[in-house]
């Protein structure tokens, strides 16, 4: 028997939400974007690298569904894949992100090629997808709870970017607007799964570590972008000015 009593659902939820202190909205790279101090190159680099995260979200969600024997959970979770991949005849979040890329001056084909994706970003995102494939479906589902903090970050972009970056076509902000409601809906479902599944102190502590792992992923992505676009130290900068890093081949 555990020496520590389980947190109540309300206490556990408060502990989960307290992890927002480490959300990537607080990363200096994001703060610079919010405050209007980001250059065109930095915003383009962020959009190009985040696209790799966007296209992998449905793969992560497919892995969760593949591991989940609960039909009712799958019925609800599949909406996340539709949100990003789109339904037949309808665009989804991936197309919306491509339009954001065009709005900041990037070629959609260049985004699709993923040639601008930094190794650090690729490794972080791949680690997240691989975790979703290996973990229990409940753990992988609960790792998505960084969405608790997502509406704030989307709203910050909608509030600040039009003011600071008038060169960005406003049509590119569709993704941020759509995620305001989608993220809140997803949080309600993911939080219900989490509060129901983690009912021991040890399990709750493990879940807090899993949520921290996801926060580490998001923060590490911005670390890589900061090195490349703020400090001008992309991979191999000391030996070449070419993008020689691998572009996603199967290894």
mmCIF file of N, CA and C in Angstrom, residues 24-77:
data_model
loop_
_atom_site.group_PDB
_atom_site.id
_atom_site.type_symbol
_atom_site.label_atom_id
_atom_site.label_comp_id
_atom_site.label_asym_id
_atom_site.label_seq_id
_atom_site.Cartn_x
_atom_site.Cartn_y
_atom_site.Cartn_z
ATOM 1 N N UNK A 24 5.513 26.434 -23.151
ATOM 2 C CA UNK A 24 6.464 27.137 -24.015
ATOM 3 C C UNK A 24 6.047 28.559 -24.351
ATOM 4 N N UNK A 25 4.889 28.993 -23.870
ATOM 5 C CA UNK A 25 4.539 30.409 -24.018
ATOM 6 C C UNK A 25 5.547 31.286 -23.279
ATOM 7 N N UNK A 26 6.247 30.694 -22.288
ATOM 8 C CA UNK A 26 7.224 31.437 -21.491
ATOM 9 C C UNK A 26 8.636 31.373 -22.078
ATOM 10 N N UNK A 27 8.824 30.616 -23.153
ATOM 11 C CA UNK A 27 10.157 30.530 -23.764
ATOM 12 C C UNK A 27 10.516 31.896 -24.376
ATOM 13 N N UNK A 28 11.778 32.328 -24.227
ATOM 14 C CA UNK A 28 12.166 33.634 -24.767
ATOM 15 C C UNK A 28 11.874 33.796 -26.256
ATOM 16 N N UNK A 29 11.956 32.725 -27.021
ATOM 17 C CA UNK A 29 11.669 32.824 -28.455
ATOM 18 C C UNK A 29 10.200 33.191 -28.672
ATOM 19 N N UNK A 30 9.311 32.541 -27.919
ATOM 20 C CA UNK A 30 7.895 32.870 -28.054
ATOM 21 C C UNK A 30 7.590 34.258 -27.498
ATOM 22 N N UNK A 31 8.212 34.604 -26.387
ATOM 23 C CA UNK A 31 8.001 35.928 -25.811
ATOM 24 C C UNK A 31 8.387 37.009 -26.818
ATOM 25 N N UNK A 32 9.500 36.794 -27.524
ATOM 26 C CA UNK A 32 9.925 37.756 -28.539
ATOM 27 C C UNK A 32 8.884 37.880 -29.644
ATOM 28 N N UNK A 33 8.306 36.751 -30.067
ATOM 29 C CA UNK A 33 7.261 36.814 -31.095
ATOM 30 C C UNK A 33 6.054 37.590 -30.580
ATOM 31 N N UNK A 34 5.663 37.318 -29.345
ATOM 32 C CA UNK A 34 4.497 37.979 -28.757
ATOM 33 C C UNK A 34 4.726 39.483 -28.621
ATOM 34 N N UNK A 35 5.942 39.870 -28.288
ATOM 35 C CA UNK A 35 6.234 41.291 -28.050
ATOM 36 C C UNK A 35 6.622 42.047 -29.306
ATOM 37 N N UNK A 36 6.621 41.383 -30.453
ATOM 38 C CA UNK A 36 6.915 42.061 -31.708
ATOM 39 C C UNK A 36 8.386 42.217 -32.012
ATOM 40 N N UNK A 37 9.232 41.446 -31.342
ATOM 41 C CA UNK A 37 10.679 41.551 -31.539
ATOM 42 C C UNK A 37 11.238 40.492 -32.475
ATOM 43 N N UNK A 38 10.390 39.646 -33.033
ATOM 44 C CA UNK A 38 10.864 38.585 -33.926
ATOM 45 C C UNK A 38 11.043 39.128 -35.338
ATOM 46 N N UNK A 39 12.083 38.671 -35.999
ATOM 47 C CA UNK A 39 12.326 39.059 -37.381
ATOM 48 C C UNK A 39 11.467 38.204 -38.313
ATOM 49 N N UNK A 40 11.405 38.610 -39.567
ATOM 50 C CA UNK A 40 10.685 37.818 -40.569
ATOM 51 C C UNK A 40 11.277 36.415 -40.662
ATOM 52 N N UNK A 41 12.608 36.315 -40.646
ATOM 53 C CA UNK A 41 13.256 35.012 -40.725
ATOM 54 C C UNK A 41 12.876 34.135 -39.538
ATOM 55 N N UNK A 42 12.797 34.721 -38.348
ATOM 56 C CA UNK A 42 12.473 33.950 -37.160
ATOM 57 C C UNK A 42 11.039 33.431 -37.208
ATOM 58 N N UNK A 43 10.115 34.258 -37.645
ATOM 59 C CA UNK A 43 8.726 33.811 -37.748
ATOM 60 C C UNK A 43 8.596 32.745 -38.825
ATOM 61 N N UNK A 44 9.239 32.930 -39.948
ATOM 62 C CA UNK A 44 9.195 31.915 -41.001
ATOM 63 C C UNK A 44 9.811 30.601 -40.519
ATOM 64 N N UNK A 45 10.920 30.707 -39.794
ATOM 65 C CA UNK A 45 11.553 29.497 -39.268
ATOM 66 C C UNK A 45 10.651 28.786 -38.281
ATOM 67 N N UNK A 46 9.961 29.552 -37.440
ATOM 68 C CA UNK A 46 9.037 28.943 -36.483
ATOM 69 C C UNK A 46 7.893 28.236 -37.202
ATOM 70 N N UNK A 47 7.309 28.900 -38.187
ATOM 71 C CA UNK A 47 6.187 28.304 -38.929
ATOM 72 C C UNK A 47 6.636 27.029 -39.641
ATOM 73 N N UNK A 48 7.819 27.066 -40.271
ATOM 74 C CA UNK A 48 8.307 25.902 -41.009
ATOM 75 C C UNK A 48 8.580 24.727 -40.084
ATOM 76 N N UNK A 49 9.152 25.003 -38.919
ATOM 77 C CA UNK A 49 9.476 23.912 -37.997
ATOM 78 C C UNK A 49 8.245 23.386 -37.271
ATOM 79 N N UNK A 50 7.337 24.263 -36.918
ATOM 80 C CA UNK A 50 6.106 23.811 -36.278
ATOM 81 C C UNK A 50 5.237 22.986 -37.235
ATOM 82 N N UNK A 51 5.418 23.189 -38.529
ATOM 83 C CA UNK A 51 4.659 22.379 -39.486
ATOM 84 C C UNK A 51 4.971 20.903 -39.294
ATOM 85 N N UNK A 52 6.210 20.585 -38.936
ATOM 86 C CA UNK A 52 6.557 19.180 -38.703
ATOM 87 C C UNK A 52 5.776 18.630 -37.512
ATOM 88 N N UNK A 53 5.581 19.456 -36.507
ATOM 89 C CA UNK A 53 4.755 19.055 -35.364
ATOM 90 C C UNK A 53 3.315 18.854 -35.813
ATOM 91 N N UNK A 54 2.802 19.773 -36.622
ATOM 92 C CA UNK A 54 1.407 19.688 -37.062
ATOM 93 C C UNK A 54 1.135 18.401 -37.833
ATOM 94 N N UNK A 55 2.005 18.041 -38.754
ATOM 95 C CA UNK A 55 1.735 16.863 -39.579
ATOM 96 C C UNK A 55 1.910 15.571 -38.788
ATOM 97 N N UNK A 56 2.572 15.654 -37.650
ATOM 98 C CA UNK A 56 2.750 14.456 -36.826
ATOM 99 C C UNK A 56 1.670 14.288 -35.769
ATOM 100 N N UNK A 57 0.882 15.301 -35.516
ATOM 101 C CA UNK A 57 -0.194 15.176 -34.532
ATOM 102 C C UNK A 57 -1.166 14.053 -34.911
ATOM 103 N N UNK A 58 -1.618 13.957 -36.172
ATOM 104 C CA UNK A 58 -2.514 12.835 -36.502
ATOM 105 C C UNK A 58 -1.844 11.472 -36.345
ATOM 106 N N UNK A 59 -0.532 11.388 -36.559
ATOM 107 C CA UNK A 59 0.171 10.116 -36.354
ATOM 108 C C UNK A 59 0.172 9.753 -34.874
ATOM 109 N N UNK A 60 0.370 10.744 -34.044
ATOM 110 C CA UNK A 60 0.309 10.516 -32.590
ATOM 111 C C UNK A 60 -1.079 10.043 -32.186
ATOM 112 N N UNK A 61 -2.100 10.705 -32.709
ATOM 113 C CA UNK A 61 -3.468 10.337 -32.351
ATOM 114 C C UNK A 61 -3.856 8.972 -32.909
ATOM 115 N N UNK A 62 -3.359 8.648 -34.085
ATOM 116 C CA UNK A 62 -3.617 7.316 -34.645
ATOM 117 C C UNK A 62 -2.985 6.234 -33.783
ATOM 118 N N UNK A 63 -1.805 6.516 -33.238
ATOM 119 C CA UNK A 63 -1.146 5.551 -32.360
ATOM 120 C C UNK A 63 -1.962 5.335 -31.085
ATOM 121 N N UNK A 64 -2.502 6.401 -30.536
ATOM 122 C CA UNK A 64 -3.338 6.278 -29.341
ATOM 123 C C UNK A 64 -4.555 5.415 -29.644
ATOM 124 N N UNK A 65 -5.189 5.668 -30.766
ATOM 125 C CA UNK A 65 -6.377 4.905 -31.125
ATOM 126 C C UNK A 65 -6.045 3.438 -31.395
ATOM 127 N N UNK A 66 -4.894 3.185 -32.008
ATOM 128 C CA UNK A 66 -4.501 1.808 -32.301
ATOM 129 C C UNK A 66 -4.296 0.999 -31.031
ATOM 130 N N UNK A 67 -3.900 1.667 -29.945
ATOM 131 C CA UNK A 67 -3.652 0.987 -28.676
ATOM 132 C C UNK A 67 -4.872 0.959 -27.761
ATOM 133 N N UNK A 68 -5.934 1.629 -28.171
ATOM 134 C CA UNK A 68 -7.090 1.794 -27.290
ATOM 135 C C UNK A 68 -8.202 0.804 -27.635
ATOM 136 N N UNK A 69 -8.573 -0.074 -26.702
ATOM 137 C CA UNK A 69 -9.634 -1.037 -26.956
ATOM 138 C C UNK A 69 -11.040 -0.484 -26.699
ATOM 139 N N UNK A 70 -11.107 0.740 -26.174
ATOM 140 C CA UNK A 70 -12.392 1.315 -25.792
ATOM 141 C C UNK A 70 -13.019 2.026 -26.990
ATOM 142 N N UNK A 71 -14.092 1.441 -27.503
ATOM 143 C CA UNK A 71 -14.729 1.979 -28.697
ATOM 144 C C UNK A 71 -15.245 3.403 -28.488
ATOM 145 N N UNK A 72 -15.786 3.675 -27.319
ATOM 146 C CA UNK A 72 -16.331 5.006 -27.058
ATOM 147 C C UNK A 72 -15.237 6.067 -27.043
ATOM 148 N N UNK A 73 -14.078 5.717 -26.494
ATOM 149 C CA UNK A 73 -12.952 6.656 -26.508
ATOM 150 C C UNK A 73 -12.506 6.901 -27.944
ATOM 151 N N UNK A 74 -12.410 5.830 -28.732
ATOM 152 C CA UNK A 74 -11.975 5.991 -30.123
ATOM 153 C C UNK A 74 -12.942 6.868 -30.912
ATOM 154 N N UNK A 75 -14.219 6.688 -30.677
ATOM 155 C CA UNK A 75 -15.220 7.483 -31.391
ATOM 156 C C UNK A 75 -15.026 8.977 -31.160
ATOM 157 N N UNK A 76 -14.620 9.324 -29.940
ATOM 158 C CA UNK A 76 -14.417 10.738 -29.629
ATOM 159 C C UNK A 76 -13.029 11.208 -30.024
ATOM 160 N N UNK A 77 -12.041 10.332 -29.827
ATOM 161 C CA UNK A 77 -10.660 10.743 -30.109
ATOM 162 C C UNK A 77 -10.422 10.967 -31.598
#
